[in-house]
Short mmCIF file of N, CA and C in Angstrom, two decimals:
data_model
loop_
_atom_site.label_atom_id
_atom_site.label_comp_id
_atom_site.label_asym_id
_atom_site.label_seq_id
_atom_site.Cartn_x
_atom_site.Cartn_y
_atom_site.Cartn_z
N UNK A 443 -137.25 157.18 -52.74
CA UNK A 443 -138.40 156.47 -53.25
C UNK A 443 -139.14 157.37 -54.24
N UNK A 444 -139.59 156.73 -55.30
CA UNK A 444 -140.36 157.44 -56.32
C UNK A 444 -141.77 156.87 -56.36
N UNK A 445 -142.71 157.70 -56.77
CA UNK A 445 -144.10 157.26 -56.87
C UNK A 445 -144.37 156.80 -58.30
N UNK A 446 -145.01 155.65 -58.39
CA UNK A 446 -145.40 155.08 -59.68
C UNK A 446 -146.91 154.86 -59.68
N UNK A 447 -147.50 155.03 -60.84
CA UNK A 447 -148.95 154.88 -60.99
C UNK A 447 -149.23 153.70 -61.92
N UNK A 448 -150.31 153.01 -61.65
CA UNK A 448 -150.64 151.79 -62.37
C UNK A 448 -152.02 151.95 -63.02
N UNK A 449 -152.00 152.53 -64.21
CA UNK A 449 -153.24 152.76 -64.95
C UNK A 449 -153.68 151.46 -65.63
N UNK A 450 -154.98 151.30 -65.75
CA UNK A 450 -155.52 150.16 -66.50
C UNK A 450 -156.01 150.70 -67.83
N UNK A 451 -155.66 150.01 -68.91
CA UNK A 451 -156.05 150.50 -70.23
C UNK A 451 -156.56 149.34 -71.08
N UNK A 452 -157.75 149.54 -71.65
CA UNK A 452 -158.33 148.56 -72.56
C UNK A 452 -159.03 149.28 -73.70
N UNK A 453 -158.57 150.40 -74.04
CA UNK A 453 -159.22 151.28 -75.01
C UNK A 453 -159.51 152.60 -74.34
N UNK A 454 -160.12 152.55 -73.16
CA UNK A 454 -160.37 153.73 -72.34
C UNK A 454 -159.54 153.58 -71.07
N UNK A 455 -158.59 154.48 -70.82
CA UNK A 455 -157.75 154.33 -69.64
C UNK A 455 -158.48 154.64 -68.34
N UNK A 456 -158.14 153.89 -67.31
CA UNK A 456 -158.59 154.17 -65.95
C UNK A 456 -157.35 154.60 -65.19
N UNK A 457 -157.34 155.84 -64.75
CA UNK A 457 -156.16 156.42 -64.11
C UNK A 457 -156.06 156.04 -62.64
N UNK A 458 -154.84 155.71 -62.23
CA UNK A 458 -154.52 155.48 -60.83
C UNK A 458 -154.12 156.84 -60.26
N UNK A 459 -154.89 157.36 -59.35
CA UNK A 459 -154.63 158.70 -58.80
C UNK A 459 -153.80 158.66 -57.52
N UNK A 460 -153.64 157.47 -56.93
CA UNK A 460 -152.93 157.35 -55.66
C UNK A 460 -151.46 157.00 -55.85
N UNK A 461 -151.19 155.94 -56.60
CA UNK A 461 -149.82 155.51 -56.84
C UNK A 461 -149.23 154.78 -55.64
N UNK A 462 -148.07 154.19 -55.87
CA UNK A 462 -147.31 153.49 -54.84
C UNK A 462 -145.85 153.88 -54.97
N UNK A 463 -145.15 153.84 -53.86
CA UNK A 463 -143.74 154.17 -53.88
C UNK A 463 -142.89 152.92 -54.00
N UNK A 464 -141.87 153.02 -54.87
CA UNK A 464 -140.89 151.95 -55.06
C UNK A 464 -139.51 152.58 -55.14
N UNK A 465 -138.51 151.85 -54.72
CA UNK A 465 -137.14 152.35 -54.78
C UNK A 465 -136.63 152.40 -56.21
N UNK A 466 -137.10 151.46 -57.04
CA UNK A 466 -136.64 151.40 -58.42
C UNK A 466 -137.81 151.18 -59.37
N UNK A 467 -137.58 151.48 -60.64
CA UNK A 467 -138.61 151.21 -61.64
C UNK A 467 -138.80 149.70 -61.80
N UNK A 468 -137.76 148.92 -61.57
CA UNK A 468 -137.87 147.46 -61.66
C UNK A 468 -138.89 146.94 -60.64
N UNK A 469 -138.91 147.51 -59.46
CA UNK A 469 -139.89 147.12 -58.44
C UNK A 469 -141.31 147.45 -58.88
N UNK A 470 -141.48 148.59 -59.51
CA UNK A 470 -142.80 148.99 -60.01
C UNK A 470 -143.25 148.08 -61.15
N UNK A 471 -142.33 147.71 -62.02
CA UNK A 471 -142.65 146.82 -63.13
C UNK A 471 -143.04 145.44 -62.60
N UNK A 472 -142.33 144.94 -61.61
CA UNK A 472 -142.68 143.65 -61.01
C UNK A 472 -144.07 143.71 -60.37
N UNK A 473 -144.38 144.83 -59.75
CA UNK A 473 -145.72 144.99 -59.17
C UNK A 473 -146.79 144.94 -60.26
N UNK A 474 -146.52 145.55 -61.42
CA UNK A 474 -147.50 145.51 -62.52
C UNK A 474 -147.70 144.08 -63.00
N UNK A 475 -146.66 143.28 -62.98
CA UNK A 475 -146.78 141.87 -63.37
C UNK A 475 -147.64 141.10 -62.37
N UNK A 476 -147.46 141.40 -61.09
CA UNK A 476 -148.31 140.77 -60.06
C UNK A 476 -149.77 141.18 -60.24
N UNK A 477 -150.01 142.46 -60.50
CA UNK A 477 -151.38 142.92 -60.73
C UNK A 477 -152.00 142.20 -61.92
N UNK A 478 -151.25 142.09 -63.00
CA UNK A 478 -151.76 141.43 -64.20
C UNK A 478 -152.10 139.97 -63.91
N UNK A 479 -151.26 139.28 -63.17
CA UNK A 479 -151.54 137.88 -62.82
C UNK A 479 -152.84 137.76 -62.03
N UNK A 480 -153.03 138.68 -61.07
CA UNK A 480 -154.26 138.64 -60.26
C UNK A 480 -155.49 138.94 -61.11
N UNK A 481 -155.39 139.93 -61.98
CA UNK A 481 -156.53 140.29 -62.82
C UNK A 481 -156.87 139.19 -63.83
N UNK A 482 -155.86 138.47 -64.28
CA UNK A 482 -156.06 137.40 -65.25
C UNK A 482 -157.02 136.33 -64.72
N UNK A 483 -157.07 136.17 -63.41
CA UNK A 483 -157.91 135.15 -62.79
C UNK A 483 -159.21 135.71 -62.24
N UNK A 484 -159.49 136.97 -62.51
CA UNK A 484 -160.73 137.60 -62.04
C UNK A 484 -161.81 137.38 -63.11
N UNK A 485 -162.87 136.64 -62.78
CA UNK A 485 -163.90 136.35 -63.79
C UNK A 485 -164.66 137.57 -64.29
N UNK A 486 -164.58 138.70 -63.58
CA UNK A 486 -165.26 139.92 -64.02
C UNK A 486 -164.53 140.61 -65.16
N UNK A 487 -163.27 140.28 -65.37
CA UNK A 487 -162.47 140.89 -66.42
C UNK A 487 -162.69 140.09 -67.71
N UNK A 488 -163.25 140.74 -68.71
CA UNK A 488 -163.56 140.04 -69.95
C UNK A 488 -162.81 140.60 -71.16
N UNK A 489 -162.29 141.81 -71.06
CA UNK A 489 -161.60 142.43 -72.20
C UNK A 489 -160.17 141.91 -72.28
N UNK A 490 -159.87 141.18 -73.33
CA UNK A 490 -158.54 140.58 -73.51
C UNK A 490 -157.48 141.60 -73.89
N UNK A 491 -157.88 142.85 -74.16
CA UNK A 491 -156.90 143.89 -74.50
C UNK A 491 -156.37 144.61 -73.27
N UNK A 492 -156.85 144.26 -72.09
CA UNK A 492 -156.50 144.99 -70.87
C UNK A 492 -155.00 144.93 -70.58
N UNK A 493 -154.43 146.07 -70.24
CA UNK A 493 -153.02 146.19 -69.85
C UNK A 493 -152.90 147.04 -68.61
N UNK A 494 -151.84 146.81 -67.86
CA UNK A 494 -151.46 147.67 -66.75
C UNK A 494 -150.34 148.56 -67.27
N UNK A 495 -150.55 149.86 -67.23
CA UNK A 495 -149.56 150.81 -67.73
C UNK A 495 -148.89 151.46 -66.53
N UNK A 496 -147.58 151.30 -66.42
CA UNK A 496 -146.82 151.88 -65.32
C UNK A 496 -146.33 153.26 -65.75
N UNK A 497 -146.68 154.26 -64.94
CA UNK A 497 -146.34 155.65 -65.23
C UNK A 497 -145.54 156.19 -64.04
N UNK A 498 -144.40 156.83 -64.34
CA UNK A 498 -143.61 157.38 -63.23
C UNK A 498 -144.15 158.75 -62.82
N UNK A 499 -143.54 159.35 -61.82
CA UNK A 499 -144.08 160.60 -61.28
C UNK A 499 -143.94 161.78 -62.23
N UNK A 500 -143.15 161.63 -63.29
CA UNK A 500 -143.07 162.70 -64.28
C UNK A 500 -144.17 162.57 -65.33
N UNK A 501 -144.91 161.45 -65.30
CA UNK A 501 -145.97 161.22 -66.27
C UNK A 501 -145.54 160.36 -67.45
N UNK A 502 -144.29 159.89 -67.43
CA UNK A 502 -143.78 159.07 -68.53
C UNK A 502 -144.17 157.61 -68.33
N UNK A 503 -144.64 157.00 -69.41
CA UNK A 503 -144.93 155.56 -69.37
C UNK A 503 -143.61 154.81 -69.39
N UNK A 504 -143.42 153.92 -68.40
CA UNK A 504 -142.16 153.17 -68.36
C UNK A 504 -142.35 151.70 -68.68
N UNK A 505 -143.59 151.23 -68.64
CA UNK A 505 -143.83 149.81 -68.92
C UNK A 505 -145.31 149.59 -69.18
N UNK A 506 -145.60 148.60 -70.01
CA UNK A 506 -146.98 148.19 -70.29
C UNK A 506 -147.03 146.68 -70.16
N UNK A 507 -147.81 146.20 -69.21
CA UNK A 507 -147.92 144.77 -68.93
C UNK A 507 -149.30 144.26 -69.35
N UNK A 508 -149.38 143.43 -70.40
CA UNK A 508 -150.68 142.90 -70.79
C UNK A 508 -151.21 141.91 -69.75
N UNK A 509 -152.49 142.02 -69.45
CA UNK A 509 -153.11 141.08 -68.51
C UNK A 509 -153.23 139.71 -69.17
N UNK A 510 -153.50 139.71 -70.47
CA UNK A 510 -153.64 138.46 -71.23
C UNK A 510 -152.56 138.46 -72.33
N UNK A 511 -151.33 138.08 -72.01
CA UNK A 511 -150.26 138.16 -73.01
C UNK A 511 -150.49 137.31 -74.25
N UNK A 512 -151.17 136.17 -74.10
CA UNK A 512 -151.44 135.32 -75.26
C UNK A 512 -152.36 136.03 -76.25
N UNK A 513 -153.30 136.81 -75.75
CA UNK A 513 -154.22 137.56 -76.62
C UNK A 513 -153.47 138.63 -77.40
N UNK A 514 -152.49 139.26 -76.78
CA UNK A 514 -151.70 140.28 -77.45
C UNK A 514 -150.87 139.64 -78.57
N UNK A 515 -150.26 138.50 -78.29
CA UNK A 515 -149.46 137.81 -79.30
C UNK A 515 -150.31 137.37 -80.48
N UNK A 516 -151.53 136.90 -80.20
CA UNK A 516 -152.43 136.45 -81.26
C UNK A 516 -152.85 137.62 -82.15
N UNK A 517 -153.05 138.79 -81.56
CA UNK A 517 -153.48 139.95 -82.36
C UNK A 517 -152.33 140.49 -83.22
N UNK A 518 -151.09 140.21 -82.83
CA UNK A 518 -149.94 140.66 -83.61
C UNK A 518 -149.63 139.71 -84.77
N UNK A 519 -150.12 138.50 -84.69
CA UNK A 519 -149.81 137.49 -85.72
C UNK A 519 -150.60 137.71 -86.99
#
């Protein structure tokens, strides 16, 4: 099992200092998608740039999951 960290980033990163263990990076990425879905429905979250950044135990970013994917697509257009 490897430890993965789930930082929140919307301009200023909020670091996850605890992390969670997953057997594979795919499991950690799926967890980031679940987190993003939950945050998308939280009325306290107003920044449409918010992303969940998955970082492995070496400190490498392995995935970035936007909480509001439609907002990301609109900003790229």
